[in-house]
Every structure is written in structure tokens, then in C-alpha cells.
Coordinates of C-alpha atoms and ligand atoms in Angstrom, one line a residue:
X222 CA 0.0 0.0 0.0
X223 CA 1.0 3.6 -0.6
X224 CA 0.7 6.8 1.3
X225 CA 0.4 10.2 -0.5
X226 CA 1.6 13.4 1.1
X227 CA 0.1 16.6 -0.3
X228 CA 1.1 20.2 0.3
X229 CA -1.4 22.4 -1.3
X230 CA -0.3 26.1 -1.7
X231 CA -2.2 29.0 -3.3
X232 CA -0.8 28.3 -6.8
X233 CA 1.1 25.0 -6.3
X234 CA 0.6 21.4 -5.4
X235 CA 3.5 19.4 -4.0
X236 CA 3.2 15.7 -3.7
X237 CA 5.2 12.7 -2.5
X238 CA 4.3 9.0 -2.5
X239 CA 5.8 6.6 0.1
X240 CA 5.5 2.9 0.5
X241 CA 3.5 2.4 3.7
X242 CA 5.6 -0.6 4.8
X243 CA 9.1 1.0 5.0
X244 CA 8.4 4.7 4.1
X245 CA 10.6 4.4 1.1
X246 CA 9.9 7.3 -1.4
X247 CA 8.5 6.0 -4.6
X248 CA 7.8 9.2 -6.5
X249 CA 7.5 12.9 -5.9
X250 CA 6.6 16.0 -7.9
X251 CA 5.4 19.5 -8.1
X252 CA 2.7 21.3 -10.1
X253 CA 3.2 25.1 -10.2
X254 CA 1.6 28.2 -11.5
X255 CA -2.0 26.9 -11.0
X256 CA -4.5 29.4 -12.4
X257 CA -2.0 31.6 -14.1
X258 CA -2.4 30.2 -17.7
X259 CA 1.2 29.0 -17.8
X260 CA 1.3 26.0 -15.5
X261 CA 4.1 23.6 -15.3
X262 CA 4.8 20.2 -13.7
X263 CA 7.5 17.8 -12.9
X264 CA 7.6 14.3 -11.4
X265 CA 10.5 12.0 -10.4
X266 CA 9.4 8.4 -11.1
X267 CA 10.4 5.4 -9.1
X268 CA 13.5 4.8 -11.3
X269 CA 14.7 8.4 -10.6
X270 CA 13.8 9.7 -14.0
X271 CA 12.5 13.3 -14.3
X272 CA 9.4 13.9 -16.2
X273 CA 8.4 17.5 -16.8
X274 CA 6.1 19.6 -18.9
X275 CA 3.8 22.6 -19.3
X276 CA 0.0 22.5 -19.2
X277 CA -2.9 24.7 -18.7
X278 CA -3.9 24.1 -15.1
X279 CA -6.8 26.4 -14.4
X280 CA -7.5 25.4 -10.8
X281 CA -6.6 23.0 -8.0
X282 CA -9.1 20.4 -9.2
X283 CA -7.2 20.3 -12.6
X284 CA -3.9 20.1 -10.7
X285 CA -5.1 17.0 -8.7
X286 CA -6.5 15.4 -12.0
X287 CA -3.0 16.0 -13.6
X288 CA -1.2 14.6 -10.5
X289 CA -3.4 11.5 -10.6
X290 CA -2.9 11.0 -14.3
X291 CA 0.9 11.4 -13.9
X292 CA 1.0 8.9 -11.0
X293 CA -1.1 6.4 -13.0
X294 CA 1.2 6.7 -16.0
X295 CA 4.6 6.7 -14.2
X296 CA 4.1 4.9 -10.9
X297 CA 1.3 2.4 -11.7
X298 CA -1.0 3.9 -9.0
X299 CA -4.2 3.3 -11.0
X300 CA -6.5 5.3 -8.7
X301 CA -6.0 7.5 -5.7
X302 CA -8.8 5.4 -4.1
X303 CA -6.3 2.6 -3.8
X304 CA -4.0 4.5 -1.4
X305 CA -3.6 3.5 2.2
X306 CA -4.0 7.2 3.3
X307 CA -3.4 10.8 2.4
X308 CA -1.5 13.2 4.7
X309 CA -2.1 16.9 4.2
X310 CA 0.1 19.7 5.4
X311 CA -1.9 22.3 7.2
X312 CA -0.2 25.4 8.3
X313 CA -2.4 26.6 11.2
X314 CA -4.1 24.4 13.7
X315 CA -4.6 27.2 16.2
X316 CA -5.4 25.9 19.7
X317 CA -7.8 23.3 18.4
X318 CA -5.2 20.8 17.1
X319 CA -2.5 19.5 19.4
X320 CA -1.6 16.7 17.1
X321 CA -2.4 15.3 13.7
X322 CA -6.0 14.2 13.2
X323 CA -8.2 12.1 10.9
X324 CA -10.2 14.5 8.7
X325 CA -13.9 14.7 9.1
X326 CA -16.6 17.4 8.7
X327 CA -15.8 18.9 12.1
X328 CA -12.0 19.1 11.3
X329 CA -12.8 20.8 8.0
X330 CA -15.0 23.3 9.7
X331 CA -12.4 24.1 12.4
X332 CA -9.6 24.6 9.8
X333 CA -12.0 27.0 8.0
X334 CA -12.6 28.9 11.3
X335 CA -8.8 29.3 11.7
X336 CA -8.5 31.1 8.3
X337 CA -8.2 34.5 10.0
X338 CA -5.0 33.3 11.7
X339 CA -3.4 32.1 8.4
X340 CA -5.2 33.9 5.6
X341 CA -2.6 33.0 3.0
X342 CA -2.1 29.3 3.8
X343 CA -5.2 27.7 5.4
X344 CA -7.6 28.4 2.4
X345 CA -5.2 26.7 0.0
X346 CA -4.6 23.8 2.4
X347 CA -8.3 23.4 2.8
X348 CA -8.9 23.4 -0.9
X349 CA -6.4 20.7 -1.4
X350 CA -8.1 18.6 1.3
X351 CA -11.6 19.1 -0.2
X352 CA -10.5 18.1 -3.7
X353 CA -8.6 15.1 -2.4
X354 CA -11.7 14.0 -0.5
X355 CA -13.7 14.3 -3.8
X356 CA -11.1 12.3 -5.7
X357 CA -10.6 9.6 -3.0
X358 CA -13.7 9.5 -0.7
X359 CA -12.9 6.1 0.7
X360 CA -9.3 6.8 1.6
X361 CA -8.6 8.0 5.2
X362 CA -7.1 11.5 5.1
X363 CA -5.1 13.1 7.9
X364 CA -4.3 16.8 8.6
X365 CA -0.8 17.4 10.0
X366 CA -0.4 20.9 11.4
X367 CA 2.8 23.1 11.5
X368 CA 1.6 24.6 14.8
X369 CA 0.7 21.4 16.7
X370 CA 4.2 20.6 17.9
X371 CA 4.3 23.9 20.0
X372 CA 0.9 23.5 21.6
X373 CA 2.5 22.3 24.9
X374 CA 4.2 25.7 25.4
X375 CA 3.4 27.2 28.8
X376 CA 1.3 30.5 28.9
X377 CA 4.3 32.6 29.8
X378 CA 5.9 31.6 26.5
X379 CA 2.8 31.8 24.3
X380 CA 1.1 34.9 25.6
X381 CA 1.8 38.5 24.4
X382 CA 1.7 41.2 27.1
X383 CA -1.4 42.8 25.6
X384 CA -4.9 43.0 27.1
X385 CA -5.9 39.5 27.8
X386 CA -9.4 39.7 26.3
X387 CA -7.7 40.2 22.9
X388 CA -6.2 36.7 23.3
X389 CA -9.4 35.2 24.8
X390 CA -11.7 36.6 22.1
X391 CA -9.4 36.5 19.0
X392 CA -6.7 33.9 19.7
X393 CA -3.9 36.5 19.4
X394 CA -1.0 34.6 20.9
X395 CA 2.2 32.9 19.9
X396 CA 1.7 29.6 18.0
X397 CA 5.1 28.8 16.4
X398 CA 5.6 27.1 13.0
X399 CA 8.0 24.6 11.4
X400 CA 6.5 22.1 13.9
X401 CA 6.6 19.1 11.5
X402 CA 10.3 19.7 10.9
X403 CA 11.0 20.0 14.6
X404 CA 9.1 16.8 15.3
X405 CA 11.2 15.0 12.7
X406 CA 14.7 16.3 13.5
X407 CA 14.4 16.1 17.3
X408 CA 13.3 12.4 17.0
X409 CA 16.3 11.8 14.7
X410 CA 18.6 13.5 17.2
X411 CA 17.2 11.4 20.1
X412 CA 17.9 8.3 18.1
X413 CA 21.4 9.5 17.1
X414 CA 22.2 10.2 20.8
X415 CA 20.6 7.0 21.9
X416 CA 18.4 8.9 24.3
X417 CA 14.8 8.5 25.3
X418 CA 12.8 11.2 23.6
X419 CA 11.0 12.1 26.9
X420 CA 14.3 13.0 28.4
X421 CA 15.8 15.0 25.5
X422 CA 16.5 18.7 25.9
X423 CA 17.7 20.6 22.9
X424 CA 17.8 23.9 21.0
X425 CA 16.9 23.4 17.4
X426 CA 17.7 25.9 14.6
X427 CA 15.5 25.5 11.5
X428 CA 17.4 27.9 9.2
X429 CA 15.9 28.0 5.7
X430 CA 14.4 30.8 3.7
X431 CA 12.0 30.9 6.7
X432 CA 14.0 30.6 9.9
X433 CA 13.0 29.8 13.5
X434 CA 14.4 28.2 16.6
X435 CA 12.8 26.1 19.3
X436 CA 13.7 25.0 22.8
X437 CA 12.8 21.4 23.9
X438 CA 12.9 20.3 27.5
X439 CA 12.3 16.7 28.4
X440 CA 10.7 16.0 25.1
X441 CA 8.3 19.0 25.3
X442 CA 8.5 22.3 23.3
X443 CA 8.8 25.1 25.8
X444 CA 9.4 28.0 23.5
X445 CA 9.9 28.9 19.9
X446 CA 10.8 32.1 18.0
X447 CA 7.9 32.4 15.6
X448 CA 4.7 33.9 17.0
X449 CA 1.1 34.6 15.8
X450 CA 2.6 34.4 12.3
X451 CA 6.0 33.4 10.9
X452 CA 7.1 37.0 10.9
X453 CA 8.4 37.0 14.5
X454 CA 11.8 35.8 15.6
X455 CA 14.9 35.3 13.6
X456 CA 16.0 37.3 10.6
X457 CA 14.9 35.4 7.5
X458 CA 15.3 35.5 3.7
X459 CA 12.8 38.3 3.3
X460 CA 11.2 38.6 6.7
X461 CA 12.4 41.1 9.3
X462 CA 12.0 38.9 12.4
X463 CA 11.9 40.7 15.8
X464 CA 11.5 44.5 15.5
X465 CA 10.1 47.3 17.6
X466 CA 6.3 47.2 16.8
X467 CA 6.4 51.0 16.9
X468 CA 8.3 50.9 13.6
X469 CA 4.9 50.1 12.1
X470 CA 3.3 53.3 13.5
X471 CA 6.3 55.3 12.2
X472 CA 6.0 53.8 8.7
X473 CA 2.3 54.6 8.7
X474 CA 2.2 58.0 10.3
X475 CA 5.5 59.5 9.1
X476 CA 6.1 57.8 5.8
X477 CA 2.4 57.4 4.9
X478 CA 2.6 53.7 4.1
X479 CA -0.7 51.8 4.4
X480 CA -1.1 48.5 6.2
X481 CA -0.7 46.4 3.0
X482 CA 2.5 48.2 2.1
X483 CA 3.9 47.6 5.5
X484 CA 2.9 44.0 5.5
X485 CA 4.7 43.6 2.1
X486 CA 7.7 45.5 3.3
X487 CA 8.2 43.4 6.5
X488 CA 7.3 40.0 5.0
X489 CA 8.8 40.2 1.5
X490 CA 11.3 43.0 1.3
X491 CA 13.1 42.8 4.6
X492 CA 15.4 40.3 6.3
X493 CA 18.6 39.3 4.3
X494 CA 17.1 40.8 1.2
X495 CA 16.5 44.2 2.9
X496 CA 20.0 44.2 4.4
X497 CA 22.0 43.2 1.3
X498 CA 19.8 43.1 -1.7
X499 CA 19.4 39.3 -2.0
X500 CA 17.9 36.5 0.1
X501 CA 19.8 33.4 -1.1
X502 CA 22.4 32.5 1.5
X503 CA 24.7 30.8 -1.1
X504 CA 25.4 34.0 -2.9
X505 CA 25.4 36.1 0.2
X506 CA 28.1 33.8 1.7
X507 CA 30.2 34.2 -1.5
X508 CA 29.9 38.0 -1.2
X509 CA 30.8 37.8 2.5
X510 CA 34.0 35.9 1.7
X511 CA 34.9 38.4 -0.9
X512 CA 34.6 41.2 1.7
X513 CA 31.3 42.8 0.5
X514 CA 30.3 45.0 3.5
X515 CA 26.5 44.6 3.0
X516 CA 26.8 40.8 2.8
X517 CA 29.0 41.0 6.0
X518 CA 26.5 42.9 8.0
X519 CA 23.6 40.7 6.8
X520 CA 25.3 37.5 7.9
X521 CA 26.6 39.1 11.1
X522 CA 23.2 40.2 12.0
X523 CA 21.6 36.9 11.0
X524 CA 24.0 35.0 13.2
X525 CA 24.0 37.5 16.1
X526 CA 20.2 37.1 16.5
X527 CA 20.5 33.3 16.5
X528 CA 23.1 33.5 19.2
X529 CA 20.9 35.7 21.3
X530 CA 18.1 33.1 21.1
X531 CA 20.5 30.3 22.0
X532 CA 21.5 32.3 25.1
X533 CA 18.0 33.0 26.1
X534 CA 16.8 29.4 25.6
X535 CA 19.8 28.1 27.6
X536 CA 18.6 30.5 30.4
X537 CA 15.2 28.7 30.2
X538 CA 16.1 25.0 29.7
X539 CA 19.6 24.9 31.1
X540 CA 22.4 23.1 29.3
X541 CA 20.8 21.1 26.4
X542 CA 21.9 17.7 25.2
X543 CA 22.3 19.1 21.7
X544 CA 22.1 22.0 19.4
X545 CA 20.6 21.0 16.1
X546 CA 21.1 22.7 12.7
X547 CA 18.6 21.9 10.0
X548 CA 17.0 23.2 6.8
X549 CA 18.7 24.7 3.7
X550 CA 21.1 27.1 5.6
X551 CA 21.5 25.0 8.7
X552 CA 22.3 21.8 6.8
X553 CA 24.6 23.5 4.3
X554 CA 26.2 26.7 5.4
X555 CA 29.5 26.0 7.2
X556 CA 30.0 29.7 7.5
X557 CA 26.7 30.3 9.4
X558 CA 27.2 27.3 11.7
X559 CA 30.7 28.5 12.5
X560 CA 29.6 32.1 13.2
X561 CA 26.7 31.0 15.3
X562 CA 28.9 28.8 17.5
X563 CA 31.7 31.3 17.8
X564 CA 32.0 32.7 21.3
X565 CA 29.6 30.1 22.8
X566 CA 32.5 28.0 24.2
X567 CA 31.9 29.3 27.7
X568 CA 28.4 27.8 27.5
X569 CA 29.8 24.4 26.6
X570 CA 29.2 24.7 22.9
X571 CA 32.4 23.8 21.0
X572 CA 32.4 23.3 17.3
X573 CA 35.0 21.1 15.5
X574 CA 36.0 23.2 12.6
X575 CA 37.1 20.2 10.4
X576 CA 33.9 18.3 11.1
X577 CA 31.9 21.4 10.3
X578 CA 33.6 21.7 6.9
X579 CA 33.0 18.1 5.9
X580 CA 30.7 17.7 2.9
X581 CA 27.1 16.9 3.8
X582 CA 26.1 13.3 3.3
X583 CA 22.5 13.1 2.1
X584 CA 22.4 9.5 3.4
X585 CA 23.3 10.4 7.0
X586 CA 20.2 10.9 9.2
X587 CA 22.2 13.0 11.6
X588 CA 25.9 13.7 12.2
X589 CA 27.9 15.5 14.8
X590 CA 30.1 18.5 14.2
X591 CA 31.0 19.2 17.9
X592 CA 34.5 19.0 19.3
X593 CA 35.3 16.0 21.5
X594 CA 35.4 18.2 24.6
X595 CA 32.1 20.0 23.8
X596 CA 29.5 19.6 26.6
X597 CA 26.7 20.1 24.1
X598 CA 26.5 17.9 21.0
X599 CA 26.3 20.0 17.9
X600 CA 24.3 18.1 15.3
X601 CA 23.4 18.6 11.7
X602 CA 20.1 16.8 11.1
X603 CA 18.6 17.0 7.6
X604 CA 14.9 17.7 7.9
X605 CA 12.2 15.8 6.0
X606 CA 8.8 17.3 6.5
X607 CA 7.0 15.0 4.0
X608 CA 8.4 11.9 5.6
X609 CA 7.2 13.2 9.0
X610 CA 3.7 13.8 7.6
X611 CA 3.7 10.3 6.1
X612 CA 4.7 8.8 9.5
X613 CA 2.1 10.8 11.4
X614 CA -0.5 9.9 8.7
X615 CA 0.2 6.2 9.2
X616 CA 0.1 6.5 13.0
X617 CA -3.2 8.3 13.0
X618 CA -4.8 5.9 10.6
X619 CA -3.4 2.9 12.6
X620 CA -4.8 4.3 15.8
X621 CA -8.3 4.8 14.3
Ligands
AMP738 P1 15.0 26.1 2.6 O1 14.0 27.1 2.8 O2 15.1 25.1 3.7 O3 14.9 25.4 1.2 O4 16.5 26.8 2.5 C1 16.7 27.8 1.6 C2 18.0 28.5 2.0 O5 19.1 27.6 2.1 C3 18.5 29.6 1.0 O6 18.9 30.8 1.6 C4 19.6 28.9 0.3 O7 20.6 29.8 -0.2 C5 20.2 28.1 1.5 N1 21.2 27.1 1.0 C6 20.9 26.0 0.3 N2 22.1 25.4 0.0 C7 23.0 26.1 0.6 C8 24.5 25.9 0.6 N3 25.1 24.9 0.0 N4 25.2 26.8 1.3 C9 24.6 27.9 1.9 N5 23.2 28.1 1.9 C10 22.5 27.2 1.2

């Protein structure tokens, strides 16, 4: 039997098929530019061959029809109805979902009610679910939420110091994101360290185009850097991360920017892009090495903010078992890892420079880059959100 993982975005549909028995990836693909008139698709078949093309894909229903036809032709999956289960990525589960759930009418209704908290993501996720339910009404489908992992945070972590009725009536609080990634990499780390998950304490850095960090104590998330939305916290590719909220009043009152302009500025034009004109860490790192001053300040600031979070999380959870680097930058940027760890020796975090420079192995589920005398293990753990969704999907279906 096979498990399908779907990530439905506003104009894209990402999919991956796993064998249920051993979670081996059979095929994966992406359909893009849905509804734009110049759609495109690609799929990697079970032999590793890339199939790609262009097609008119007017809406998500057409995208799912296309995916289904591609899977039939290239993987032998004759109907989606023959799947063991379908796992859907859902960005915001609010306070309603503390773990992955089997989808029914109530779940659909609750995800819909949460749209105000994730107006860009939940509608597209919901649409993907509804169309998959139409295509495969007899297949159990599971919603896996980015926020669920952080639902155990204590109130002093998740509340903002604003009048409490705003929280009570409108759910304005910190939720945190990247939860599926954290769930995956922390479990991999526990396995690597041969530690029981319920006794694992760690600080985990998910550094991709979106970036966040998370503190885990005794297997429970106690804090994370993203908040009501993914804008809070670390400096990111195009997001500003933590700023003085009064900047928003200034931009409005003094510069006359309206709320949509400010939203765009802080989410899409800030972060690394705002500081040095581009958001891709690979080229920023090259410019850094060549002595470019804008690239230098961008990377300095990026790493400095991460260090401050590590310090504050160590004040909260004490000395962790490990510091985990994951996602595009965390898994690949030796420069960022080195700059983040520099100066943290007094906190028991000692990097081995040679191990840090070793080429990443895609096969290794986790590897250590800490010096032999480091009190805290420093690990690189490649993340795999789709695999985690497949795992959670199988678990939820099995339990039901
Ligand atoms: P993600 O959102 O996890 O796909 O990560 C995207 C980020 O990872 C981008 O900033 C990329 O520039 C960065 N990245 C990917 N590969 C490398 C690499 N080899 N060295 C440095 N940064 C990288």
C-alpha cells in the first residue's frame, strides 16, 4: 500500500508517494503556476527519471487530476482510491489541534474557522483537502499541522503582554511554526544520541528561507521564536523577524505607508534581502567571503540574532543535550554554523572546525560537528517534513 503526502499552496501542489511498509519514497513531484495560464509540472518516477512539462492548469481540481494521471502513468497507481492514506500539510491548527487528526466534517469546519490566523495558507490547504476528498472519498485522510508541535508551550511563552481579552476573544497569541520539521529532527537527534525522547533537551535551529528556533525540554517544546505568524523571531530571507512594533506606527504616520504596504515590506522586502539586496544564502556567503560590506552585516546580524536566542533558551532550559542545525542554511552553510557557534564555548558549545567543513552526506540521518570536549552535542540533522507527515498519517490511521 502507498501513502500520499500533499502540500497544497495557493498556486502550487507538491506531492510525494511513500510505501507504507518502509516509508521508502516511490515518487514525488510539483505542479506550479496553477490558475496563471502558464502552468508547469514535474515528477520524479520510481527509477529516478525526471518527467516535466507545461500544461494549462486552471485550478486545484485540474492540478489533482493532472497529478493523478501522472501517478497512474509513471508509478502504476491506478487510482487515488487505492491509497492507504493521504496526509495533508496544514499550516495553522490554532489551539484546536495539538496533534495530527483524521479529517472529518468537524475538522474541515475548524480549519476553516482558523483562516483569519493564516489567511494566505489555510484556504489553499483546505482546498487541497476538499479536492482530495472528492477524488478519493474512501481513503482515510489526515491533517498534520505546522503549529501542533508547539501546543504544549506554557502560557508565559505563548502569551503576548497585551490586554488578555484580545487573546481570549481572538486567539492573538504565539503559536510557532516549522513544527513538523522540529518533530522530525528532534526524534532523529534522540535516536542518534541514543536517548529516550521524553528526556531529550535541545535547542533546534531551523534555518531556511523561513527561519526559526525552538527549545525542547524533556521532550516538550517550551518556546519557539515564531509567533502569531511566521514574521516574529529570527532574521529570515525576506522577513524582518523581531522588530520594535512602533516601527509600524512610524512607517504609517510618518512615511504614509498603508497597512498592506507595511505587510509587504516586512514579509517580502526585509530580512537578508532588505539588508544586502538578496535572500539566497549561497550567494550572500560568497559575497561575505569576498569582503562585501552589505553581505557581511547581513550575515553578522543573522548569526547574532540566532546567538541571542540560543543564550535566552539556555537560560530557560539549562544546558541542552544538543544544538541542532537543520533546513537549507542549517544543513549546508558551514559559515553560518561557525559564526553561530563562535563565542559560545563558555556555554559548553564547542564546534569542531574540520567536522563542520566536511561535505554533507544526504544519506546520514544525523551527524555530529562538535569537538570531543564539547559539553553540548552540535548536530546537523537533515529535515524531511514530507516523511514526518507520512509517518504521522500512518500513525493516526493505525490508531483509528
Ligand atoms: P530552505 O527554505 O530550507 O529550502 O532553505 C533555503 C535557503 O538555504 C536559501 O537561503 C539557500 O541559499 C540556502 N542554502 C541552500 N544550499 C546552501 C548551501 N550549500 N550553502 C549555503 N546556503 C544554502
